[in-house]
mmCIF file of C-alpha atoms in Angstrom:
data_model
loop_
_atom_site.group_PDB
_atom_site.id
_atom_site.type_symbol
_atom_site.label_atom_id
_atom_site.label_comp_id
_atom_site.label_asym_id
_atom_site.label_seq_id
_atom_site.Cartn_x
_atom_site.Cartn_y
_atom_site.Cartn_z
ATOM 1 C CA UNK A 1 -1.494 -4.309 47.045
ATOM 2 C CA UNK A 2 -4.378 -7.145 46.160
ATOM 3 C CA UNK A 3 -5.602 -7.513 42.761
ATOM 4 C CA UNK A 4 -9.059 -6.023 42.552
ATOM 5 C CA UNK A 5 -10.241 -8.311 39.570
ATOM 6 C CA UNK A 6 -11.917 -6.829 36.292
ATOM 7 C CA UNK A 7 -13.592 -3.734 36.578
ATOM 8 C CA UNK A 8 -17.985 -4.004 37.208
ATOM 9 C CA UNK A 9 -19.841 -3.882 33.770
ATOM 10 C CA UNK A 10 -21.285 -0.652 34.466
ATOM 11 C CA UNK A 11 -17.869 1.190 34.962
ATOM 12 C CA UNK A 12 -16.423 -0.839 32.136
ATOM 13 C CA UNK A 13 -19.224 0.599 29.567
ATOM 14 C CA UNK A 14 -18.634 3.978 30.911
ATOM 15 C CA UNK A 15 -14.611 3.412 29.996
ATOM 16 C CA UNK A 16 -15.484 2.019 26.805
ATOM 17 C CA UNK A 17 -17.493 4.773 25.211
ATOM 18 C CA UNK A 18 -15.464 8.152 27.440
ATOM 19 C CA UNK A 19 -12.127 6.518 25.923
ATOM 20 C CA UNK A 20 -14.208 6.363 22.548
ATOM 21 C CA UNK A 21 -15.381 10.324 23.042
ATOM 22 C CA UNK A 22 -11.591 10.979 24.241
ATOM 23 C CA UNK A 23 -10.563 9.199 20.761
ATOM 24 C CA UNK A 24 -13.060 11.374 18.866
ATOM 25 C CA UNK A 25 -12.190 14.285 20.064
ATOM 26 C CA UNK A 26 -8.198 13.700 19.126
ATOM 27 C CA UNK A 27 -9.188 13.192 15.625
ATOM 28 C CA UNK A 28 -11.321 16.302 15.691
ATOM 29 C CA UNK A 29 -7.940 18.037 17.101
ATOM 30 C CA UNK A 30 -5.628 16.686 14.547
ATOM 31 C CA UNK A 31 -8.136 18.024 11.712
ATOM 32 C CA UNK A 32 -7.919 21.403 12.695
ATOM 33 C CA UNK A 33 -4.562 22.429 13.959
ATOM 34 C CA UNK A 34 -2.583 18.952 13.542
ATOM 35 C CA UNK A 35 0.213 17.784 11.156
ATOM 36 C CA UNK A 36 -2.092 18.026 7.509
ATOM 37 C CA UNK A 37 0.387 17.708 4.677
ATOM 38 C CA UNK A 38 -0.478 20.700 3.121
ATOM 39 C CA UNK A 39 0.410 23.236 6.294
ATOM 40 C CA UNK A 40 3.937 24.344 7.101
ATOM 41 C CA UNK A 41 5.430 22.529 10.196
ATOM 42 C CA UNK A 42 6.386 25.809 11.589
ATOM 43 C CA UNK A 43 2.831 26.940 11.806
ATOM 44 C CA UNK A 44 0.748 24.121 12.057
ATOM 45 C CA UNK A 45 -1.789 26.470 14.527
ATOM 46 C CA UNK A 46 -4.105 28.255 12.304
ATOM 47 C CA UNK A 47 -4.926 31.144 14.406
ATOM 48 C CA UNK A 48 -8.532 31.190 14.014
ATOM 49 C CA UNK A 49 -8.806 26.774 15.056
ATOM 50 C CA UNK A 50 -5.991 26.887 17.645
ATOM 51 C CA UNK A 51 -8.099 27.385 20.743
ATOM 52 C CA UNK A 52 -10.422 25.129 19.663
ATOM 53 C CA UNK A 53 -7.521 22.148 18.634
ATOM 54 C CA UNK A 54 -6.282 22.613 21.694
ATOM 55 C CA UNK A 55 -8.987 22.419 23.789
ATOM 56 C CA UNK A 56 -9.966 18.865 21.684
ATOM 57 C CA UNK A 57 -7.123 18.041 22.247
ATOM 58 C CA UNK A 58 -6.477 18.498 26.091
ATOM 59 C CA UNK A 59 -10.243 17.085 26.825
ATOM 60 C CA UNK A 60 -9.434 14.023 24.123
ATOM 61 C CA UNK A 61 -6.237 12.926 25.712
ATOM 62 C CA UNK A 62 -7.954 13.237 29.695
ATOM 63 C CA UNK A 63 -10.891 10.919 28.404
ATOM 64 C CA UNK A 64 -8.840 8.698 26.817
ATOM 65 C CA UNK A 65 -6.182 8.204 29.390
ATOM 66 C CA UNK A 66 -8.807 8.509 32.506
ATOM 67 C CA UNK A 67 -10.735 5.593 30.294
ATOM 68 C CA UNK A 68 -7.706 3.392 29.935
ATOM 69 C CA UNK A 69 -6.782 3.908 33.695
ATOM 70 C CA UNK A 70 -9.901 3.306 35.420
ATOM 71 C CA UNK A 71 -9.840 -0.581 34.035
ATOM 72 C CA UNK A 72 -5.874 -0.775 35.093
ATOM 73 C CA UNK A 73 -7.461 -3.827 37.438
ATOM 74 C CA UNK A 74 -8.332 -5.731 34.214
ATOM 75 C CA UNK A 75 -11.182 -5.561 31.594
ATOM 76 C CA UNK A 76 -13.999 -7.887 31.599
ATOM 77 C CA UNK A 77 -12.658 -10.069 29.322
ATOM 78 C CA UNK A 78 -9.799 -10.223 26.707
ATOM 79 C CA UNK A 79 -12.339 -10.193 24.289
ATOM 80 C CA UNK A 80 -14.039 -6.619 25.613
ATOM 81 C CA UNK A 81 -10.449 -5.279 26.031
ATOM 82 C CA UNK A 82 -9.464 -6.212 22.316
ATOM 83 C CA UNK A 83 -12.694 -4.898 20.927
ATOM 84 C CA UNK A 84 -12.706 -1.768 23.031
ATOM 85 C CA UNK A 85 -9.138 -0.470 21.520
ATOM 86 C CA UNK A 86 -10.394 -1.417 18.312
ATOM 87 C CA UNK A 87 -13.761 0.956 18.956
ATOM 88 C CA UNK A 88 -11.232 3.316 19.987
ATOM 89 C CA UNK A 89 -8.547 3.284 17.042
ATOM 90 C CA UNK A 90 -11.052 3.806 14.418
ATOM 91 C CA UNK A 91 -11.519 7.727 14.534
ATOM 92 C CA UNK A 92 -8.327 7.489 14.883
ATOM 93 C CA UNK A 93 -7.717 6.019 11.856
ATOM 94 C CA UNK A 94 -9.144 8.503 10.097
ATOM 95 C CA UNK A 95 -7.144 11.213 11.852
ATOM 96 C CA UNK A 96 -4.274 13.036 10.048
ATOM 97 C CA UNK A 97 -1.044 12.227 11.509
ATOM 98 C CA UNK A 98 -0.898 12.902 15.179
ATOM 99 C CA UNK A 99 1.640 13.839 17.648
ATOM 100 C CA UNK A 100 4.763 14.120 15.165
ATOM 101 C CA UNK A 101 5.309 14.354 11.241
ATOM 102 C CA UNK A 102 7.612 11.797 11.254
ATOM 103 C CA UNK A 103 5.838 9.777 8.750
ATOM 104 C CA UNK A 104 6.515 12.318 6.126
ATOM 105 C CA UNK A 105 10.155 11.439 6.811
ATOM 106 C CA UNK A 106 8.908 8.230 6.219
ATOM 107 C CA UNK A 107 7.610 8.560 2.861
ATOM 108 C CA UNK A 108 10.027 10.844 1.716
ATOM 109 C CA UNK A 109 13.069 8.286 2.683
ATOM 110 C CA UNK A 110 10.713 5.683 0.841
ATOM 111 C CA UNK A 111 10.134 7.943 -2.072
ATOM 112 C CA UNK A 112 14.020 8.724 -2.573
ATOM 113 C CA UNK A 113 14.660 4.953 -2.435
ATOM 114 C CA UNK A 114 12.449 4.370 -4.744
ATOM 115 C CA UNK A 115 13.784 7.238 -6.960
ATOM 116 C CA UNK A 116 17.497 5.558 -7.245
ATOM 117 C CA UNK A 117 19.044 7.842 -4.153
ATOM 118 C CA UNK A 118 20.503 6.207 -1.136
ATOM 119 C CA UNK A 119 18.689 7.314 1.792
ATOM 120 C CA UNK A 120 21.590 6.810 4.357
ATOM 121 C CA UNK A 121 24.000 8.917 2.187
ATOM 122 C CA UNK A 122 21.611 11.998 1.709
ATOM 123 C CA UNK A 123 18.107 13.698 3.316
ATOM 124 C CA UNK A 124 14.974 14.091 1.415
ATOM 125 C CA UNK A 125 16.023 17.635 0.849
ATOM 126 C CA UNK A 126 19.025 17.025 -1.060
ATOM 127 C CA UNK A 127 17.238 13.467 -2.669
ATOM 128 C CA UNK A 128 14.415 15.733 -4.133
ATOM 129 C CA UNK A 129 11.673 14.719 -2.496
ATOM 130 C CA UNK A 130 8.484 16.413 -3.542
ATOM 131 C CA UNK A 131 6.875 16.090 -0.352
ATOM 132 C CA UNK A 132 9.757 17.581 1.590
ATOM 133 C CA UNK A 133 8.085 21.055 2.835
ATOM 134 C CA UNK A 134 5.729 18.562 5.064
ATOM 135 C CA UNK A 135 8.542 17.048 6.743
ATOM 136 C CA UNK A 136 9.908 18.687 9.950
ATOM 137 C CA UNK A 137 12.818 20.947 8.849
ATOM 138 C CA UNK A 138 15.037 18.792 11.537
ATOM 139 C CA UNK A 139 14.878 15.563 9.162
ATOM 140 C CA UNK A 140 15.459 17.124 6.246
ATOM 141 C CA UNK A 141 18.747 16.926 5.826
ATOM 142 C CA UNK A 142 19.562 14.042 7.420
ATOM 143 C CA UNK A 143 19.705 10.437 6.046
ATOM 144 C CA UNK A 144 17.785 7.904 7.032
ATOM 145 C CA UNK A 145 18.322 6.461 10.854
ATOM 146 C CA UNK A 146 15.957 3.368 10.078
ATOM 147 C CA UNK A 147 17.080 -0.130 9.171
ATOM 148 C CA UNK A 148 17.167 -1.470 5.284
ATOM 149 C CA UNK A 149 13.753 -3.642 6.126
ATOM 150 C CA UNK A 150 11.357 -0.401 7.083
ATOM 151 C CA UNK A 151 12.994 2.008 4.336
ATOM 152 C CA UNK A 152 11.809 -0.927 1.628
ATOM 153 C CA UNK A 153 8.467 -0.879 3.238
ATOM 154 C CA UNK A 154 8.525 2.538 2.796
ATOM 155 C CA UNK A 155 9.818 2.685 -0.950
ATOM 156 C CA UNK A 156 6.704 0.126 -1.281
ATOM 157 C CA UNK A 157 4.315 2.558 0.115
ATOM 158 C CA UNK A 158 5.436 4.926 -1.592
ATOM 159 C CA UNK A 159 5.444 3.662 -5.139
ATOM 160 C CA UNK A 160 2.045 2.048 -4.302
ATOM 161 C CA UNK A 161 0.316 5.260 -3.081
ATOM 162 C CA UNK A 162 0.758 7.311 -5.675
ATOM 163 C CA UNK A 163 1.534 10.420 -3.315
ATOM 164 C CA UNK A 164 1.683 11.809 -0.346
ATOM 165 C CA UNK A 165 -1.433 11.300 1.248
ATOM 166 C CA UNK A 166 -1.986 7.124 -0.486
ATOM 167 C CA UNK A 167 1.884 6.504 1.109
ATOM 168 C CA UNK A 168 0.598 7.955 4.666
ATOM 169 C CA UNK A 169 -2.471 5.677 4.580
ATOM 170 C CA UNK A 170 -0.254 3.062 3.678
ATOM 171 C CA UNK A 171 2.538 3.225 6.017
ATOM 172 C CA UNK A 172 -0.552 3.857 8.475
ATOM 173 C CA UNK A 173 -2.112 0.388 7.188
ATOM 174 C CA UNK A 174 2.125 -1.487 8.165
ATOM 175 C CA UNK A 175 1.631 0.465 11.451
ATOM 176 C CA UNK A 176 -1.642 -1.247 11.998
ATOM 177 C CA UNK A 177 -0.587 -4.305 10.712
ATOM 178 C CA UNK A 178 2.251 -4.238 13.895
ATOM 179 C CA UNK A 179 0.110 -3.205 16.633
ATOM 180 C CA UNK A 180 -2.516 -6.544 14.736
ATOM 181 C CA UNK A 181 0.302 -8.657 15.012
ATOM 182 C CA UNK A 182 1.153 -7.512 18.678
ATOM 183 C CA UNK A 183 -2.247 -8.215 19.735
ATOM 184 C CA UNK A 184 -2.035 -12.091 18.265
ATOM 185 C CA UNK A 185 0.847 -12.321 20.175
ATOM 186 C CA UNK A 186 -0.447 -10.834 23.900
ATOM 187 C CA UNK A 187 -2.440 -13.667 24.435
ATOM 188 C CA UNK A 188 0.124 -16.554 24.402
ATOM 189 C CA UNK A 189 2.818 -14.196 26.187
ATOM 190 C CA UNK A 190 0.325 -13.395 29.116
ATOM 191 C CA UNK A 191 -0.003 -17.422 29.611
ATOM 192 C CA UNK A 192 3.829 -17.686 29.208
ATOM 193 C CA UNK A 193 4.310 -14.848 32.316
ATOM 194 C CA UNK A 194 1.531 -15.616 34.399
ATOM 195 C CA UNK A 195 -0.150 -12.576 33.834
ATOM 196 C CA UNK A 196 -3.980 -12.965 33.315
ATOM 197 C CA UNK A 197 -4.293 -12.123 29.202
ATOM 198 C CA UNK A 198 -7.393 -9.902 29.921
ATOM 199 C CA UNK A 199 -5.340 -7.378 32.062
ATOM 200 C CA UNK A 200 -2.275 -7.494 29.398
ATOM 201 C CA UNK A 201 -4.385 -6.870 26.670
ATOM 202 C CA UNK A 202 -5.931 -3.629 28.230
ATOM 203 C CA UNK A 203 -2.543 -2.511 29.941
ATOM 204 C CA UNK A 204 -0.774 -3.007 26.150
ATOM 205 C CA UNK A 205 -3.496 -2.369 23.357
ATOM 206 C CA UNK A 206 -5.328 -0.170 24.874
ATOM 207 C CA UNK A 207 -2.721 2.352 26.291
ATOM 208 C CA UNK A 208 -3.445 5.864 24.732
ATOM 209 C CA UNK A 209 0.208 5.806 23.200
ATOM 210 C CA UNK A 210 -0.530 2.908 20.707
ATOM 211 C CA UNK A 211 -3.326 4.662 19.431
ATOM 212 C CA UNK A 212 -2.221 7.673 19.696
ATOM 213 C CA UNK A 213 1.842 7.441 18.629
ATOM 214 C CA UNK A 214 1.569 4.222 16.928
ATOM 215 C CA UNK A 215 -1.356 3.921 14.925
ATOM 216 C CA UNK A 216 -2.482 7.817 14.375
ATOM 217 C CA UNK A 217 0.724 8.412 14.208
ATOM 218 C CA UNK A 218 2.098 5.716 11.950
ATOM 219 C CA UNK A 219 5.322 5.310 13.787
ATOM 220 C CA UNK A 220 7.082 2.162 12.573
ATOM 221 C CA UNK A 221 7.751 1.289 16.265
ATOM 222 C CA UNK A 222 4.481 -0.926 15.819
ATOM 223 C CA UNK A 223 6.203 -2.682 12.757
ATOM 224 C CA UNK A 224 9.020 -3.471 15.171
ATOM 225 C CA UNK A 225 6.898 -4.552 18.347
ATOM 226 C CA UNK A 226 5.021 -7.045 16.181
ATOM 227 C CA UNK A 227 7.915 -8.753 15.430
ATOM 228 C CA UNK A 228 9.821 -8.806 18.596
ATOM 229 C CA UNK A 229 6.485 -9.844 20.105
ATOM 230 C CA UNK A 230 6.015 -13.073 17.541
ATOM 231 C CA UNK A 231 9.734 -13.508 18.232
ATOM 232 C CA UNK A 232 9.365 -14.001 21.721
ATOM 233 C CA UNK A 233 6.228 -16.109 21.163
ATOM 234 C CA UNK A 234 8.347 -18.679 19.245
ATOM 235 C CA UNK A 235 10.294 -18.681 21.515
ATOM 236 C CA UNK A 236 8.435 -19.359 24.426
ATOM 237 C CA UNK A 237 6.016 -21.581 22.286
ATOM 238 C CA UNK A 238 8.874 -24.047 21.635
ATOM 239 C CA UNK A 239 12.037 -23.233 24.210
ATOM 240 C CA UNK A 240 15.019 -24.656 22.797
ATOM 241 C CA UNK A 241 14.230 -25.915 19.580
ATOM 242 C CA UNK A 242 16.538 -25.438 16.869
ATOM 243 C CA UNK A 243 14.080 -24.432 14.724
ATOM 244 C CA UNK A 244 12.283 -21.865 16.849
ATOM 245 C CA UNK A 245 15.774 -20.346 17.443
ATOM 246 C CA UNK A 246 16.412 -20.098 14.466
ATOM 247 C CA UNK A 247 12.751 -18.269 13.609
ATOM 248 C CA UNK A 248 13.185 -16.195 16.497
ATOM 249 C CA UNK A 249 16.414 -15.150 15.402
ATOM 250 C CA UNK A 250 14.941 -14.084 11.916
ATOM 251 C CA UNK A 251 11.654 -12.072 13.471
ATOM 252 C CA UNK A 252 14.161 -10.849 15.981
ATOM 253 C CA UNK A 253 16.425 -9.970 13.635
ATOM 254 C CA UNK A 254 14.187 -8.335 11.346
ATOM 255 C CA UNK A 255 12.667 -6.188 13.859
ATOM 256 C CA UNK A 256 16.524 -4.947 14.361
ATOM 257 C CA UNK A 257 16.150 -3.546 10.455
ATOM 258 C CA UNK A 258 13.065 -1.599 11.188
ATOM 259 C CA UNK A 259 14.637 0.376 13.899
ATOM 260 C CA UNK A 260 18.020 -0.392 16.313
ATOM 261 C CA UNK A 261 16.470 0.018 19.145
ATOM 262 C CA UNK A 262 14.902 -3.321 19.477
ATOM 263 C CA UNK A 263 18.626 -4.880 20.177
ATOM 264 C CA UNK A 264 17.774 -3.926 23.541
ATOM 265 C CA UNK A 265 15.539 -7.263 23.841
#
């Protein structure tokens, strides 16, 4: 199969702003039937906003996935692609946690850490978390499957934000920071494959799950992309240098003690 080059600027404009309704429309979702601190995660539907969640909800994640899919081919430019996912992450942003309530886990591992508990020997539950009825009643109980770096990042949030909702927004704020970092990365990596950076920049930051799972969802898997990503930029920015193995080996490294699964690399 040929490469059909960017998309024309007419279909590209359409992308841009149905991916931005699609956006939109998840945040309108996640305000009334989505993870809010305050509702029980066994009933997060209120029954008289469920039909209406899920129907923003359905219609939000079609635009935004038919948007990111149409421009598969490549975006205009990198520029257009990097400024589109920014249009689109910023209702986002202001969403309340989407897709999963594991950053209440977060904060609550941060908040025993910070209380003098060891979060791999006991759950929030037992640690005395007073966030814990937010938290999924699966993670309650059980210690804390992240490395030492993220569960200090989250202790930091957590004594910075003063509560519940100022530790989401900043554990939302790392997340962002990681999917920032990724995109300063894209750019050289592209070069390094072959790959034309426009077309890796749409294909990567604009894919529905970083806005969605990553950012929205302030999942520290964007704390651990940014750093295998600067890793591997070191790496192929200076191949065989002492010092750049040795850097690489530290970003690397660190990115293990956010979460395990970036051994795989």
């Amino acid at each position: 199969m040929t490469d059909a080059g960017p998309a024309p600027a007419g279909r590209a404009r359409l992308a841009r702003y149905a991916g931005l309704v699609g956006a939109v429309l998840l945040a309108v979702a996640g305000w009334l039937g989505g993870a809010l601190p305050d509702i029980p995660p066994a009933g997060p539907w209120r029954a008289g906003d469920a039909p209406w969640a899920l129907g923003c909800w359905l219609l939000g994640a079609a635009l935004l996935v038919g948007a990111w899919w149409s421009l598969r081919r490549g975006a205009p430019s990198t520029r257009w692609a990097y400024l589109t996912a920014g249009l689109w992450l910023v209702p986002l942003l202001a969403a309340p946690p989407l897709g999963s309530r594991d950053v209440y886990s977060y904060a609550c591992q941060g908040w025993a850490y910070a209380a003098g508990h060891d979060p791999y020997e006991v759950g929030v539950a037992a640690a005395g978390c007073p966030w814990v009825e937010s938290v999924a009643p699966i993670w309650r109980d059980t210690p804390a499957p992240y490395g030492p770096f993220f569960v200090l990042l989250a202790a930091l949030a957590a004594t910075l934000g003063g509560g519940l909702v100022g530790t989401v927004v900043l554990l939302r704020l790392v997340a962002l920071a990681g999917v920032l970092l990724a995109a300063l990365c894209l750019p050289g990596l592209a070069r390094a494959a072959g790959v034309p950076a426009a077309r890796a920049a749409w294909l990567a930051l604009a894919c529905p799950l970083v806005g969605v799972h990553l950012v929205a969802g302030a999942h520290n898997d964007a704390v651990m992309l940014g750093l295998l990503l600067l890793g591997l930029l070191v790496l192929v920015r200076l191949p065989g240098k002492p010092k750049a193995l040795l850097a690489a080996g530290v970003l690397l490294g660190l990115a293990v003690t956010v979460k395990a699964t970036a051994v795989v690399v």
